GROMACS .gro file of C-alpha atoms in nm:
model
  189
    1MET     CA    1   9.265  10.512  14.515
    2LYS     CA    2   9.377  10.421  14.867
    3ILE     CA    3   9.149  10.118  14.866
    4LYS     CA    4   9.290   9.995  14.532
    5LEU     CA    5   9.644  10.043  14.661
    6LEU     CA    6   9.559   9.858  14.986
    7ILE     CA    7   9.402   9.565  14.794
    8ALA     CA    8   9.703   9.545  14.557
    9PHE     CA    9   9.939   9.549  14.856
   10ALA     CA   10   9.737   9.273  15.028
   11PHE     CA   11   9.748   9.047  14.719
   12LEU     CA   12  10.118   9.117  14.670
   13SER     CA   13  10.197   9.025  15.031
   14LEU     CA   14   9.982   8.709  15.011
   15THR     CA   15  10.165   8.582  14.704
   16THR     CA   16  10.505   8.680  14.840
   17PHE     CA   17  10.471   8.551  15.196
   18GLY     CA   18  10.195   8.291  15.154
   19GLN     CA   19  10.239   7.916  15.183
   20ILE     CA   20  10.366   7.716  14.889
   21THR     CA   21  10.121   7.449  14.781
   22GLY     CA   22  10.160   7.157  14.545
   23LYS     CA   23  10.483   6.979  14.460
   24VAL     CA   24  10.796   7.190  14.456
   25SER     CA   25  11.130   7.031  14.363
   26GLY     CA   26  11.377   7.026  14.648
   27LEU     CA   27  11.107   7.079  14.910
   28ASN     CA   28  11.007   6.783  15.124
   29ILE     CA   29  10.736   6.840  15.382
   30THR     CA   30  10.633   6.546  15.594
   31LYS     CA   31  10.343   6.515  15.831
   32PRO     CA   32  10.463   6.439  16.183
   33VAL     CA   33  10.348   6.110  16.336
   34THR     CA   34  10.117   6.159  16.631
   35VAL     CA   35   9.985   5.929  16.900
   36ASN     CA   36   9.634   5.949  16.757
   37ASP     CA   37   9.725   5.811  16.414
   38THR     CA   38   9.489   5.526  16.336
   39VAL     CA   39   9.677   5.358  16.052
   40ILE     CA   40   9.980   5.141  16.128
   41LYS     CA   41  10.258   5.196  15.879
   42VAL     CA   42  10.426   4.871  15.769
   43VAL     CA   43  10.764   4.899  15.594
   44TYR     CA   44  10.924   4.603  15.414
   45LYS     CA   45  11.301   4.647  15.389
   46ASN     CA   46  11.461   4.512  15.077
   47ASN     CA   47  11.840   4.528  15.109
   48LYS     CA   48  11.909   4.394  14.762
   49ILE     CA   49  12.034   4.630  14.495
   50SER     CA   50  11.853   4.448  14.220
   51LYS     CA   51  11.721   4.104  14.146
   52ASN     CA   52  12.072   4.002  14.039
   53PRO     CA   53  12.355   4.233  14.148
   54PRO     CA   54  12.682   4.249  13.957
   55ALA     CA   55  12.923   3.958  13.972
   56VAL     CA   56  13.189   4.056  14.225
   57PHE     CA   57  13.540   3.920  14.179
   58PHE     CA   58  13.783   3.980  14.466
   59ASN     CA   59  14.144   3.894  14.378
   60SER     CA   60  14.010   3.707  14.070
   61LYS     CA   61  13.775   3.490  14.278
   62LEU     CA   62  13.395   3.511  14.245
   63VAL     CA   63  13.257   3.615  14.585
   64SER     CA   64  12.922   3.718  14.728
   65PHE     CA   65  12.809   4.078  14.684
   66ASP     CA   66  12.790   4.100  15.065
   67LEU     CA   67  13.172   4.110  15.084
   68LEU     CA   68  13.143   4.479  14.996
   69LYS     CA   69  12.975   4.538  15.334
   70THR     CA   70  13.270   4.408  15.536
   71ILE     CA   71  13.574   4.488  15.326
   72ASN     CA   72  13.803   4.756  15.463
   73PRO     CA   73  13.820   5.035  15.203
   74GLU     CA   74  14.187   5.083  15.289
   75SER     CA   75  14.262   4.728  15.168
   76ILE     CA   76  14.143   4.793  14.811
   77ALA     CA   77  14.413   4.857  14.550
   78THR     CA   78  14.201   4.886  14.233
   79VAL     CA   79  13.840   4.856  14.120
   80ASN     CA   80  13.736   4.780  13.763
   81VAL     CA   81  13.373   4.792  13.649
   82ILE     CA   82  13.255   4.616  13.334
   83LYS     CA   83  12.901   4.707  13.228
   84ARG     CA   84  12.840   4.381  13.043
   85ASP     CA   85  12.593   4.123  13.170
   86THR     CA   86  12.731   3.778  13.229
   87ILE     CA   87  12.599   3.433  13.317
   88ILE     CA   88  12.794   3.225  13.569
   89ASP     CA   89  12.662   2.884  13.684
   90SER     CA   90  12.319   2.960  13.531
   91VAL     CA   91  12.290   3.288  13.727
   92LYS     CA   92  12.261   3.614  13.534
   93TYR     CA   93  12.462   3.903  13.678
   94TYR     CA   94  12.411   4.262  13.570
   95GLY     CA   95  12.767   4.373  13.516
   96GLN     CA   96  13.099   4.269  13.664
   97LEU     CA   97  13.297   4.426  13.946
   98TYR     CA   98  13.666   4.335  13.976
   99ILE     CA   99  13.831   4.433  14.304
  100GLN     CA  100  14.202   4.383  14.357
  101GLY     CA  101  14.311   4.394  14.721
  102LYS     CA  102  14.639   4.528  14.846
  103ILE     CA  103  14.888   4.256  14.926
  104THR     CA  104  14.918   4.284  15.303
  105ASN     CA  105  14.865   4.065  15.603
  106ASN     CA  106  14.605   4.307  15.741
  107HIS     CA  107  14.305   4.103  15.632
  108ASN     CA  108  14.174   3.755  15.671
  109TYR     CA  109  13.875   3.661  15.457
  110MET     CA  110  13.652   3.377  15.569
  111SER     CA  111  13.298   3.259  15.503
  112LEU     CA  112  13.024   3.337  15.753
  113ASN     CA  113  13.003   2.969  15.846
  114GLU     CA  114  13.379   2.961  15.915
  115PHE     CA  115  13.342   3.281  16.119
  116LYS     CA  116  13.058   3.122  16.316
  117LEU     CA  117  13.263   2.810  16.392
  118LYS     CA  118  13.560   3.019  16.507
  119TYR     CA  119  13.386   3.281  16.723
  120ILE     CA  120  13.031   3.172  16.815
  121SER     CA  121  12.957   2.912  17.081
  122PRO     CA  122  12.815   2.590  16.932
  123SER     CA  123  12.438   2.585  16.919
  124ASP     CA  124  12.158   2.384  16.761
  125ASN     CA  125  11.978   2.708  16.677
  126PHE     CA  126  11.945   2.823  16.318
  127PRO     CA  127  12.187   3.115  16.251
  128VAL     CA  128  12.068   3.441  16.092
  129PHE     CA  129  12.346   3.687  16.009
  130GLN     CA  130  12.320   4.062  15.995
  131ILE     CA  131  12.603   4.294  15.890
  132ASP     CA  132  12.576   4.657  16.004
  133GLY     CA  133  12.197   4.635  16.022
  134ASN     CA  134  12.146   4.451  15.691
  135ILE     CA  135  12.030   4.090  15.697
  136VAL     CA  136  12.246   3.855  15.489
  137ASP     CA  137  12.028   3.641  15.265
  138ASN     CA  138  12.303   3.471  15.064
  139ASP     CA  139  12.475   3.136  15.108
  140TYR     CA  140  12.681   3.154  15.428
  141ASP     CA  141  12.951   2.935  15.269
  142THR     CA  142  13.017   3.178  14.983
  143CYS     CA  143  12.958   3.504  15.171
  144LEU     CA  144  13.302   3.625  15.280
  145VAL     CA  145  13.384   3.871  15.557
  146ASP     CA  146  13.715   4.029  15.652
  147GLU     CA  147  13.777   3.891  15.999
  148LYS     CA  148  14.009   4.180  16.090
  149TYR     CA  149  13.750   4.443  15.988
  150ILE     CA  150  13.487   4.317  16.237
  151LEU     CA  151  13.453   4.543  16.542
  152LYS     CA  152  13.195   4.353  16.746
  153VAL     CA  153  12.971   4.047  16.726
  154ILE     CA  154  12.636   4.055  16.904
  155VAL     CA  155  12.460   3.718  16.935
  156THR     CA  156  12.094   3.721  17.037
  157PRO     CA  157  11.943   3.375  17.088
  158ILE     CA  158  11.571   3.370  17.015
  159GLU     CA  159  11.368   3.073  17.133
  160ASN     CA  160  10.993   3.050  17.109
  161THR     CA  161  10.882   2.701  17.207
  162LYS     CA  162  10.517   2.761  17.119
  163GLN     CA  163  10.607   2.861  16.761
  164LYS     CA  164  10.897   2.610  16.751
  165ILE     CA  165  11.148   2.879  16.663
  166LYS     CA  166  11.515   2.854  16.762
  167ILE     CA  167  11.734   3.124  16.607
  168ASP     CA  168  12.074   3.271  16.685
  169PHE     CA  169  12.057   3.626  16.553
  170ILE     CA  170  12.423   3.714  16.483
  171ASN     CA  171  12.490   4.083  16.420
  172LEU     CA  172  12.836   4.174  16.289
  173LEU     CA  173  12.945   4.534  16.331
  174THR     CA  174  13.231   4.644  16.106
  175LYS     CA  175  13.509   4.887  16.193
  176SER     CA  176  13.343   5.169  16.001
  177ALA     CA  177  13.390   5.523  16.131
  178LYS     CA  178  13.024   5.537  16.241
  179ASN     CA  179  13.041   5.210  16.439
  180ILE     CA  180  13.371   5.305  16.606
  181GLU     CA  181  13.231   5.644  16.708
  182GLU     CA  182  12.913   5.485  16.848
  183SER     CA  183  13.112   5.221  17.042
  184ASN     CA  184  13.327   5.491  17.204
  185GLN     CA  185  13.028   5.686  17.334
  186ILE     CA  186  12.963   5.666  17.704
  187ILE     CA  187  12.600   5.700  17.811
  188ILE     CA  188  12.540   5.818  18.167
  189ARG     CA  189  12.199   5.746  18.314
   0.00000   0.00000   0.00000
């Protein structure tokens, strides 16, 4: 009798306190990366929402979807979403997003090329823009940014004569709460 009770107690404790195996919803267990891993993990970042994002209209003007990355949320009065596909200039957009800005003088929208001419030293290098860590792959003439919502511009010239590469990597940091907090940190070494 004691042996049966001991075996039942052992099985009960194993099922109660044992490891969970298989897929369990809400549980995410990852294997830590070690120095001895033999397979290199390659990750391709795709910053696009879909093949064709919604058509974005800011103050009744069609603008690039990238404007949403640099617009100050405090400058938005209303947002209207229409879930109907539309074709504009032979481009199919999945839905329409109408944003009406507040009428203030606290913003100044300009294209990335206009921003480059105003703030970046002239260069023969090819410009590549990045906004808060996301590479801009739209037309720089139609991609608008709010000049007054830009916190910092970091320009990294890249020149590789052997590969014949000349790039100005232009990273725009917006005045988001995260970027402001990180810029105010003081690192003591």
